Coordinates of C-alpha atoms and ligand atoms in Angstrom, one line a residue:
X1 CA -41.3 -42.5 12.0
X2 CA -40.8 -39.8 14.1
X3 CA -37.3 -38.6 12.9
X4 CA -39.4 -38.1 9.7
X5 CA -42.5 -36.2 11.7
X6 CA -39.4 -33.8 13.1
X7 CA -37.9 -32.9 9.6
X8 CA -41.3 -31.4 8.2
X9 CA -41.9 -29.9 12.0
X10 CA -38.1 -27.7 11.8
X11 CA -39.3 -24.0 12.7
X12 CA -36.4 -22.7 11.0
X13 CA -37.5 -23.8 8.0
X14 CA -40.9 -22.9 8.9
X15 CA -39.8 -19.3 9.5
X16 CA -38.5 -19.0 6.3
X17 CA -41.1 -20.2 4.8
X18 CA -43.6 -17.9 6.8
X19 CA -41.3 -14.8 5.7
X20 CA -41.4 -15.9 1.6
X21 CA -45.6 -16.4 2.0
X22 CA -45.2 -12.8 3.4
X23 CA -42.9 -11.5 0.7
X24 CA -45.3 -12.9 -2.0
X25 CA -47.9 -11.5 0.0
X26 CA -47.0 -7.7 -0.5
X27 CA -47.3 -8.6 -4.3
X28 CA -50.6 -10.2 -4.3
X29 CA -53.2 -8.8 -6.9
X30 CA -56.1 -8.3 -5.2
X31 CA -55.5 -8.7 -1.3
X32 CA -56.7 -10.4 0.5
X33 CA -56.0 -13.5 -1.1
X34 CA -58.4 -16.3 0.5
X35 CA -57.1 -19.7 0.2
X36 CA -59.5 -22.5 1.0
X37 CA -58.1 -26.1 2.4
X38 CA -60.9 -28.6 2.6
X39 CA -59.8 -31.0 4.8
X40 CA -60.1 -31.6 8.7
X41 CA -57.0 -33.1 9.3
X42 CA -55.0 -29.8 7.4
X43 CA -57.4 -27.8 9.7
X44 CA -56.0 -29.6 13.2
X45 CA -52.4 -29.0 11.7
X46 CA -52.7 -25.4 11.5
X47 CA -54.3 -24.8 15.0
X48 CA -52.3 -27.4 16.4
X49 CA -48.8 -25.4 15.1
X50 CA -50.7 -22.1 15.0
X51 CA -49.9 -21.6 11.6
X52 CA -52.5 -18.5 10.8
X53 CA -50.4 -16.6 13.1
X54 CA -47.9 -17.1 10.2
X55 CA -49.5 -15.7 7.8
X56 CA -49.4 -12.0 6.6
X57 CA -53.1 -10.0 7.1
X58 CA -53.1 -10.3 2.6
X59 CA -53.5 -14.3 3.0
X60 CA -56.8 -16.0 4.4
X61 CA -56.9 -19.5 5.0
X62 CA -60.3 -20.9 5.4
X63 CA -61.4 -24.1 5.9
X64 CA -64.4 -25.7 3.0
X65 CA -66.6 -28.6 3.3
X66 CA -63.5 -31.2 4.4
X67 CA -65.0 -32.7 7.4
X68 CA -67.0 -36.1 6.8
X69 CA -69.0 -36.1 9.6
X70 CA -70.1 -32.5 9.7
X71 CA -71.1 -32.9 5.8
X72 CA -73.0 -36.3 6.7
X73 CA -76.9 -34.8 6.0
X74 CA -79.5 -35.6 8.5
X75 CA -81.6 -37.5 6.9
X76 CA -78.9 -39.9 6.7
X77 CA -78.1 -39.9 10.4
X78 CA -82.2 -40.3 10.4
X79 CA -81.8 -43.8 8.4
X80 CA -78.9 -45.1 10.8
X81 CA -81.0 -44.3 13.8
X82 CA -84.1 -45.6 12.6
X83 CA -82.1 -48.9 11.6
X84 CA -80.8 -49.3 15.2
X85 CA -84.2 -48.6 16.7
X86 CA -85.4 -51.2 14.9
X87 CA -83.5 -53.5 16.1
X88 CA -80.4 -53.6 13.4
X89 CA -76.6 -53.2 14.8
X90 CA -75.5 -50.4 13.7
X91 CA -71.5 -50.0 13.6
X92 CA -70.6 -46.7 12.6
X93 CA -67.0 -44.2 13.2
X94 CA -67.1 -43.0 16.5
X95 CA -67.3 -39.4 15.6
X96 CA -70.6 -40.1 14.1
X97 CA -72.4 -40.9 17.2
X98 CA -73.1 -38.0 18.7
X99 CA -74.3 -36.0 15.2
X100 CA -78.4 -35.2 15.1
X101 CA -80.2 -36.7 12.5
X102 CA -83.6 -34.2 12.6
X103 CA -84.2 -35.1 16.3
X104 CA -81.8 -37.9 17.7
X105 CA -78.3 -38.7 17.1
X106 CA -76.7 -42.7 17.4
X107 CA -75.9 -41.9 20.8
X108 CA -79.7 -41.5 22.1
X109 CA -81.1 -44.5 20.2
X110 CA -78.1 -45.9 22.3
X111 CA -78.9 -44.4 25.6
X112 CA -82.6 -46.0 24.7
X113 CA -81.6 -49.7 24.3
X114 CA -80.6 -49.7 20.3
X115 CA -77.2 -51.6 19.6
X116 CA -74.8 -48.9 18.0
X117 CA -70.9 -50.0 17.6
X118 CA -68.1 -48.6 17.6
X119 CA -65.8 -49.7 14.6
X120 CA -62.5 -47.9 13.1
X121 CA -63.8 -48.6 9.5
X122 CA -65.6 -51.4 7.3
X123 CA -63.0 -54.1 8.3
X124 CA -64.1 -53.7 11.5
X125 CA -67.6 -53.9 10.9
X126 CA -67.4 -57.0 9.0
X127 CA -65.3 -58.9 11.4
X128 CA -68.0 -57.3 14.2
X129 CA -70.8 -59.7 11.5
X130 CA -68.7 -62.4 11.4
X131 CA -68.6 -62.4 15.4
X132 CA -72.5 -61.9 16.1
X133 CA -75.3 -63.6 14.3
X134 CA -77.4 -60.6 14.0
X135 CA -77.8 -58.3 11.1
X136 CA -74.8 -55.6 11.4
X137 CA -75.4 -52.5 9.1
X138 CA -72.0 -50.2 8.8
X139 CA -73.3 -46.6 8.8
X140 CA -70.3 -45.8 6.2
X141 CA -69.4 -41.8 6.2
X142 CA -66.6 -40.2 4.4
X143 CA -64.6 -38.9 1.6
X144 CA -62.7 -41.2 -1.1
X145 CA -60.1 -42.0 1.9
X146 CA -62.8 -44.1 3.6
X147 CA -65.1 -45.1 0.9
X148 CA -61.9 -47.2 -0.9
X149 CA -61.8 -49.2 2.0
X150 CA -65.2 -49.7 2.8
X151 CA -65.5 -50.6 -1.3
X152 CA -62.3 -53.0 -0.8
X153 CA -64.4 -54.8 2.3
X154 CA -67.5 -55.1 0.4
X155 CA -65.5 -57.1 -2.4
X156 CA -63.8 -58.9 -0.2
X157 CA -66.8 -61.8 -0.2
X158 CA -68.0 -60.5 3.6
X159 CA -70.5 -62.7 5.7
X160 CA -74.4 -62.4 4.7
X161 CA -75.6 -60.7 7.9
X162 CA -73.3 -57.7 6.7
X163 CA -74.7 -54.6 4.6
X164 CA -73.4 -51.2 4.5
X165 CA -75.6 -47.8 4.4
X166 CA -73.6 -45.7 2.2
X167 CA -73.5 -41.8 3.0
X168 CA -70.3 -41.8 1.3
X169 CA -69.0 -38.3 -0.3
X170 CA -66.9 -37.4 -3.4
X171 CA -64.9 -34.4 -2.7
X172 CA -64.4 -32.9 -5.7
X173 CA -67.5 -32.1 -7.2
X174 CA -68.0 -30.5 -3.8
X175 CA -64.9 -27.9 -4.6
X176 CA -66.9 -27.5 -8.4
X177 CA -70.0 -25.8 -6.1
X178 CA -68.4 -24.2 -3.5
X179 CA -65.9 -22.4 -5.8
X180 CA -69.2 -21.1 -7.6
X181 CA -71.2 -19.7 -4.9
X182 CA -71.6 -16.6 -5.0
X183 CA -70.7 -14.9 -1.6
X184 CA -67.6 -17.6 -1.1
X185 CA -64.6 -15.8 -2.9
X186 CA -61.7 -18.6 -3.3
X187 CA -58.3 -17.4 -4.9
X188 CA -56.8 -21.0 -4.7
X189 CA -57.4 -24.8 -3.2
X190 CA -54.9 -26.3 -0.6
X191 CA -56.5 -29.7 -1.9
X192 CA -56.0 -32.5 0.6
X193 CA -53.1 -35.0 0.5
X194 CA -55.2 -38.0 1.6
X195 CA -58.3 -38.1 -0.9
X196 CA -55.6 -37.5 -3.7
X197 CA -53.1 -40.1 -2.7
X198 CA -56.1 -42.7 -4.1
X199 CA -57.7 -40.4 -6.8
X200 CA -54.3 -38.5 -7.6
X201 CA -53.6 -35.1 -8.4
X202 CA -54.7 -35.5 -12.1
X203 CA -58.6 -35.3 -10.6
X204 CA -57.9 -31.7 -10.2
X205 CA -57.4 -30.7 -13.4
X206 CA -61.1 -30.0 -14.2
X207 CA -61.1 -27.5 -11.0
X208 CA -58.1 -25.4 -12.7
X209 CA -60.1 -25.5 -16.2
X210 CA -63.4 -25.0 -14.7
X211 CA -63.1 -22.4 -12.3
X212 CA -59.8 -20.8 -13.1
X213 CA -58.4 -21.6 -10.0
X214 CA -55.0 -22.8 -8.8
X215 CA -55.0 -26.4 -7.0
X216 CA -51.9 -27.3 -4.9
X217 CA -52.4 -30.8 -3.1
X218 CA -51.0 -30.6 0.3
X219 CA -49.4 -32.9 2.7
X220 CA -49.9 -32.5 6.8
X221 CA -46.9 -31.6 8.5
X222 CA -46.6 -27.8 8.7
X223 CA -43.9 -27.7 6.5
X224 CA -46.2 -29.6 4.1
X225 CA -48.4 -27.1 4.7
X226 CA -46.4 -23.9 4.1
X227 CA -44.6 -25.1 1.4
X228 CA -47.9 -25.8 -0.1
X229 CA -49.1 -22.2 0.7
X230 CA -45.8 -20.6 -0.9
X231 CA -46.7 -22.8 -4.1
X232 CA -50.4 -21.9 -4.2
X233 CA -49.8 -17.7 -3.4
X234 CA -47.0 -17.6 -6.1
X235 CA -49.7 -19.0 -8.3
X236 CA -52.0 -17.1 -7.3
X237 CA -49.6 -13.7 -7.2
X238 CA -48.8 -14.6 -11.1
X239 CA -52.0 -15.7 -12.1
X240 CA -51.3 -19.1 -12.9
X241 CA -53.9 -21.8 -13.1
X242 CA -52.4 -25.1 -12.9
X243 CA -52.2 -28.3 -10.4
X244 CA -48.8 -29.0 -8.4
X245 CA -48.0 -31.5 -6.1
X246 CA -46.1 -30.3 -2.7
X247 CA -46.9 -33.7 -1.3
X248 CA -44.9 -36.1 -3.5
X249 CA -44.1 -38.3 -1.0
X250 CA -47.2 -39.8 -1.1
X251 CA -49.4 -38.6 -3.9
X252 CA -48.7 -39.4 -7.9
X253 CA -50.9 -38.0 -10.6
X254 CA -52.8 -41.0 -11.2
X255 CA -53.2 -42.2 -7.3
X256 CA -53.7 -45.9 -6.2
X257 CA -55.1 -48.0 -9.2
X258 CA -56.2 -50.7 -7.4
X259 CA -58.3 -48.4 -5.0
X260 CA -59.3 -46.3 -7.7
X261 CA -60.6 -49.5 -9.3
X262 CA -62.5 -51.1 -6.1
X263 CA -64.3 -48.1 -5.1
X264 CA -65.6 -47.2 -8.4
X265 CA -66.4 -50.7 -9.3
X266 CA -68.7 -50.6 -6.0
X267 CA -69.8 -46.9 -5.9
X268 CA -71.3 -44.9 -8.4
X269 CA -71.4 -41.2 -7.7
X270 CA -75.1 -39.6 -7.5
X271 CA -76.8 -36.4 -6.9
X272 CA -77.0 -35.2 -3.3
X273 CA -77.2 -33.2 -0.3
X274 CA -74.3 -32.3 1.9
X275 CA -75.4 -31.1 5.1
X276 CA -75.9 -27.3 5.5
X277 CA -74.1 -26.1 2.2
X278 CA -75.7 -27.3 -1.3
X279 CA -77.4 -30.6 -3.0
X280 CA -74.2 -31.4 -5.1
X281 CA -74.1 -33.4 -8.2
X282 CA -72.2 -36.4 -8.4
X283 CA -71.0 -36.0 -4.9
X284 CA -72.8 -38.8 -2.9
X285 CA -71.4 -42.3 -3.5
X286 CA -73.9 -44.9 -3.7
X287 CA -73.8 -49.0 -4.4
X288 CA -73.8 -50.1 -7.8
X289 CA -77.0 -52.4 -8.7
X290 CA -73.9 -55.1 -8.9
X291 CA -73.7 -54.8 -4.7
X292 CA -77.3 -54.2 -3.8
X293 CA -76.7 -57.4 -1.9
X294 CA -74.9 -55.6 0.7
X295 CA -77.3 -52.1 0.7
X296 CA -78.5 -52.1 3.8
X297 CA -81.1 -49.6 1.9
X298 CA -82.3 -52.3 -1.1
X299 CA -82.0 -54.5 2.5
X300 CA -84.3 -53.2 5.1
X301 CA -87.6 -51.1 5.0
X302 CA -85.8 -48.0 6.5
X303 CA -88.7 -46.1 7.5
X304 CA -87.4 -42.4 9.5
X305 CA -90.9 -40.7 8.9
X306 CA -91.2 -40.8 12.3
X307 CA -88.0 -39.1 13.3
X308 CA -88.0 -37.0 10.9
X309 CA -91.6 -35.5 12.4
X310 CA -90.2 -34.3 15.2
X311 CA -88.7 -30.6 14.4
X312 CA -84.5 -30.5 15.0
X313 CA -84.3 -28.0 18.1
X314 CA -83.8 -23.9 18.1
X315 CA -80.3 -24.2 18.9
X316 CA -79.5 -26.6 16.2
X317 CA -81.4 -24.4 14.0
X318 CA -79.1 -21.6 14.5
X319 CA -75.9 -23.6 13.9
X320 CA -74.1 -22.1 11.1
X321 CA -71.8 -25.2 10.3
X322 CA -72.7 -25.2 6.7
X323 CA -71.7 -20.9 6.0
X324 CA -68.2 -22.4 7.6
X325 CA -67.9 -25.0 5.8
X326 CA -68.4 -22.6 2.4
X327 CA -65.6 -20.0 3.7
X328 CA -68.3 -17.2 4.5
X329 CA -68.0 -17.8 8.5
X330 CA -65.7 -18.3 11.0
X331 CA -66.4 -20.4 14.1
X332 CA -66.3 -17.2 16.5
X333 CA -68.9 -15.8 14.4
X334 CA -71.3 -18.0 16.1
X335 CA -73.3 -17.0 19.1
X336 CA -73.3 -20.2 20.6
X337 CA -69.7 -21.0 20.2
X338 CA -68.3 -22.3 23.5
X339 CA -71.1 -21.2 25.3
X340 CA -74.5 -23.4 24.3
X341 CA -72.3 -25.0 21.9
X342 CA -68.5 -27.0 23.3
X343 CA -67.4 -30.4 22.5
X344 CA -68.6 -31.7 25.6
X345 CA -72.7 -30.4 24.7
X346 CA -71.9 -29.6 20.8
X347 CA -74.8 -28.6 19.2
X348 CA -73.8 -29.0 15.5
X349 CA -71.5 -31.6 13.8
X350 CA -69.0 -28.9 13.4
X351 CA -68.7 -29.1 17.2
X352 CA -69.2 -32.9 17.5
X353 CA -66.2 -34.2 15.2
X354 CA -62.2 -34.0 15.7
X355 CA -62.3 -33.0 11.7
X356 CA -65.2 -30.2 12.5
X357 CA -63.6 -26.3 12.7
X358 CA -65.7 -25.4 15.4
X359 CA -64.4 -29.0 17.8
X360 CA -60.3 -27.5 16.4
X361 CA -60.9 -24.2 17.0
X362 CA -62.8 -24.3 20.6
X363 CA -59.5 -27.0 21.7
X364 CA -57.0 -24.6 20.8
X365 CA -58.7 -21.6 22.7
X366 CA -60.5 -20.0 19.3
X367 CA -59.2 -18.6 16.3
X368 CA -55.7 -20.1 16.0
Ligands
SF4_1 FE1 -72.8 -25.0 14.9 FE2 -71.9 -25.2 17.3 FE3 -70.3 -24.4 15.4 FE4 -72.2 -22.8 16.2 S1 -70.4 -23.4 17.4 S2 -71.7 -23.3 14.0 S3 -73.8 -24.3 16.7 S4 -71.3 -26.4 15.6

């Protein structure tokens, strides 16, 4: 409740933990230290409390590939709009529907007559198919912290006229590739609290081995978030590799069984692209051969050629979402931040959703 909200919001307690991350951060090793956080809700957080202004010039905090939407590839978006062009409802997050595919987003198959919903997740959807007797395909983006759900729905018996086109993701292989590229340098993940309250911190074990990296799982609330970042730069500062947990309220080592169990007894996790920064093994999570009932791909002739003919504009050509998402860029570093590009006219999915760095970072008046 909100009593709760205020204790993890005390700045007291926030100043003290601003002046230990800047005590550790006279002792780093190699300075600066760059800590990545791959989530778009730690990302709002931060600008919303300002919480960079905390932090000493030897600590940068960048944000990785943690927004859904912006990751969502355009080929996909190219699939849900040629579904609802042809006639399909498409229900879909609302953040979605202003993302390009190659040449039209959701919202201009809407604006041209195509039936495009707005739902809050796959719940939603199927009681929007249980309403209507037309087909209703749920355009179904996200990490594990929407995938369980839409995995719970799907086993859940839901009507006939239901299907789901999956452009699901799987966020830790995605932390595997972007802590090997070559021009991102990552000292530590601030892993998100979410994801890992269904897959638990235990998943991140294999990024510590892999990569020699230090994982702390963070919760939201800015003391969450600085205690989190005290946790990780101590690590860092002593060259520890190991997981910790600065959000047990709410995540355990193994996560939620029985949502662990329901979205990998519906998904199986395949090769594929994330949009703008890598194709990524095992990152995409796709219907088992068990569900193909409800794949609205093994369901409909999805035929995008079309859209796909059409080149995606200059402007969105330019947009250099995916370098942001991989830590190499900031949001200011692009030309047409605020000016071609602004969350009323975005031009890249960075701009478009309230999880995208550009959308946060243009609402709180640039770099906050
Ligand atoms: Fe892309 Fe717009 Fe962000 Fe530039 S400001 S990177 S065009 S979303």
């Amino acid at each position: 409740d909100g009593d709760d909200e205020l204790q993890f919001r005390d700045p007291e307690k926030a100043e003290a933990l601003a002046d230990k991350i800047a005590e550790i951060g006279e002792k780093l090793p190699d300075p600066p230290a760059t800590v990545m956080h791959v989530c778009g809700s730690h990302e709002q957080s931060i600008a919303k409390f300002g919480l960079r202004s905390l932090l000493p010039d030897s600590v940068r905090l960048v944000m990785g590939p943690g927004c859904p939407v912006c990751v969502t590839n355009m080929p996909e978006v190219d699939e849900a709009v040629a579904l609802a062009e042809d006639g399909v409802t498409v229900a879909t997050y609302g953040d979605m529907l202003k993302v390009s595919g190659t040449s039209k987003s959701l919202d201009d198959a809407r604006s041209e007559g195509a039936d495009v919903r707005v739902v809050y997740g796959a719940q939603d959807a199927v009681e929007l198919a249980e309403d209507i007797d037309e087909e209703v395909v749920f355009f179904a983006t996200g990490f594990e912290t929407t995938a369980a759900p839409t995995a719970a729905a799907i086993k859940a018996d839901p009507p006939e006229n239901f299907s789901v086109l999956s452009a699901h993701k799987y966020i830790p292989p995605a932390m595997d590739i972007v802590a090997e590229m070559p021009d991102t340098e990552i000292d530590g993940y601030l892993a998100a609290g979410n994801a890992a309250i269904i897959t638990g911190h235990g998943i991140f074990d294999g990024i510590v081995d892999r990569h020699g990296l230090p994982v702390v799982v963070g919760g939201f609330e800015p003391l969450d978030i600085l205690a989190g970042l005290v946790k990780l730069l101590e690590n860092i500062r002593d060259g520890t590799q190991t997981v910790e947990n600065a959000y047990p309220r709410c995540v355990t080592e193994g996560g939620n069984r029985v949502a662990k169990e329901q979205l990998w007894d519906v998904f199986e996790a395949v090769d594929g692209e994330w949009r703008g920064i890598a194709h990524i093994p095992d990152a995409n999570l796709e219907l088992r051969e068990e569900y193909t009932a409800y794949d609205a791909r093994e369901r409909f002739d999805i035929d995008p050629s079309e859209l796909r003919e059409a080149s995606a504009s200059q402007q969105l050509q330019e947009c250099i979402c995916g370098d942001i998402m991989a830590g190499t860029a900031d949001p200011t570093d692009c030309p047409l931040f605020g000016e071609e590009c602004t969350p009323a006219d975005p031009v890249g999915a960075c701009m478009v959703s309230s999880e995208g760095t550009c959308k946060i970072w243009q609402e709180y008046g640039g770099r906050p």
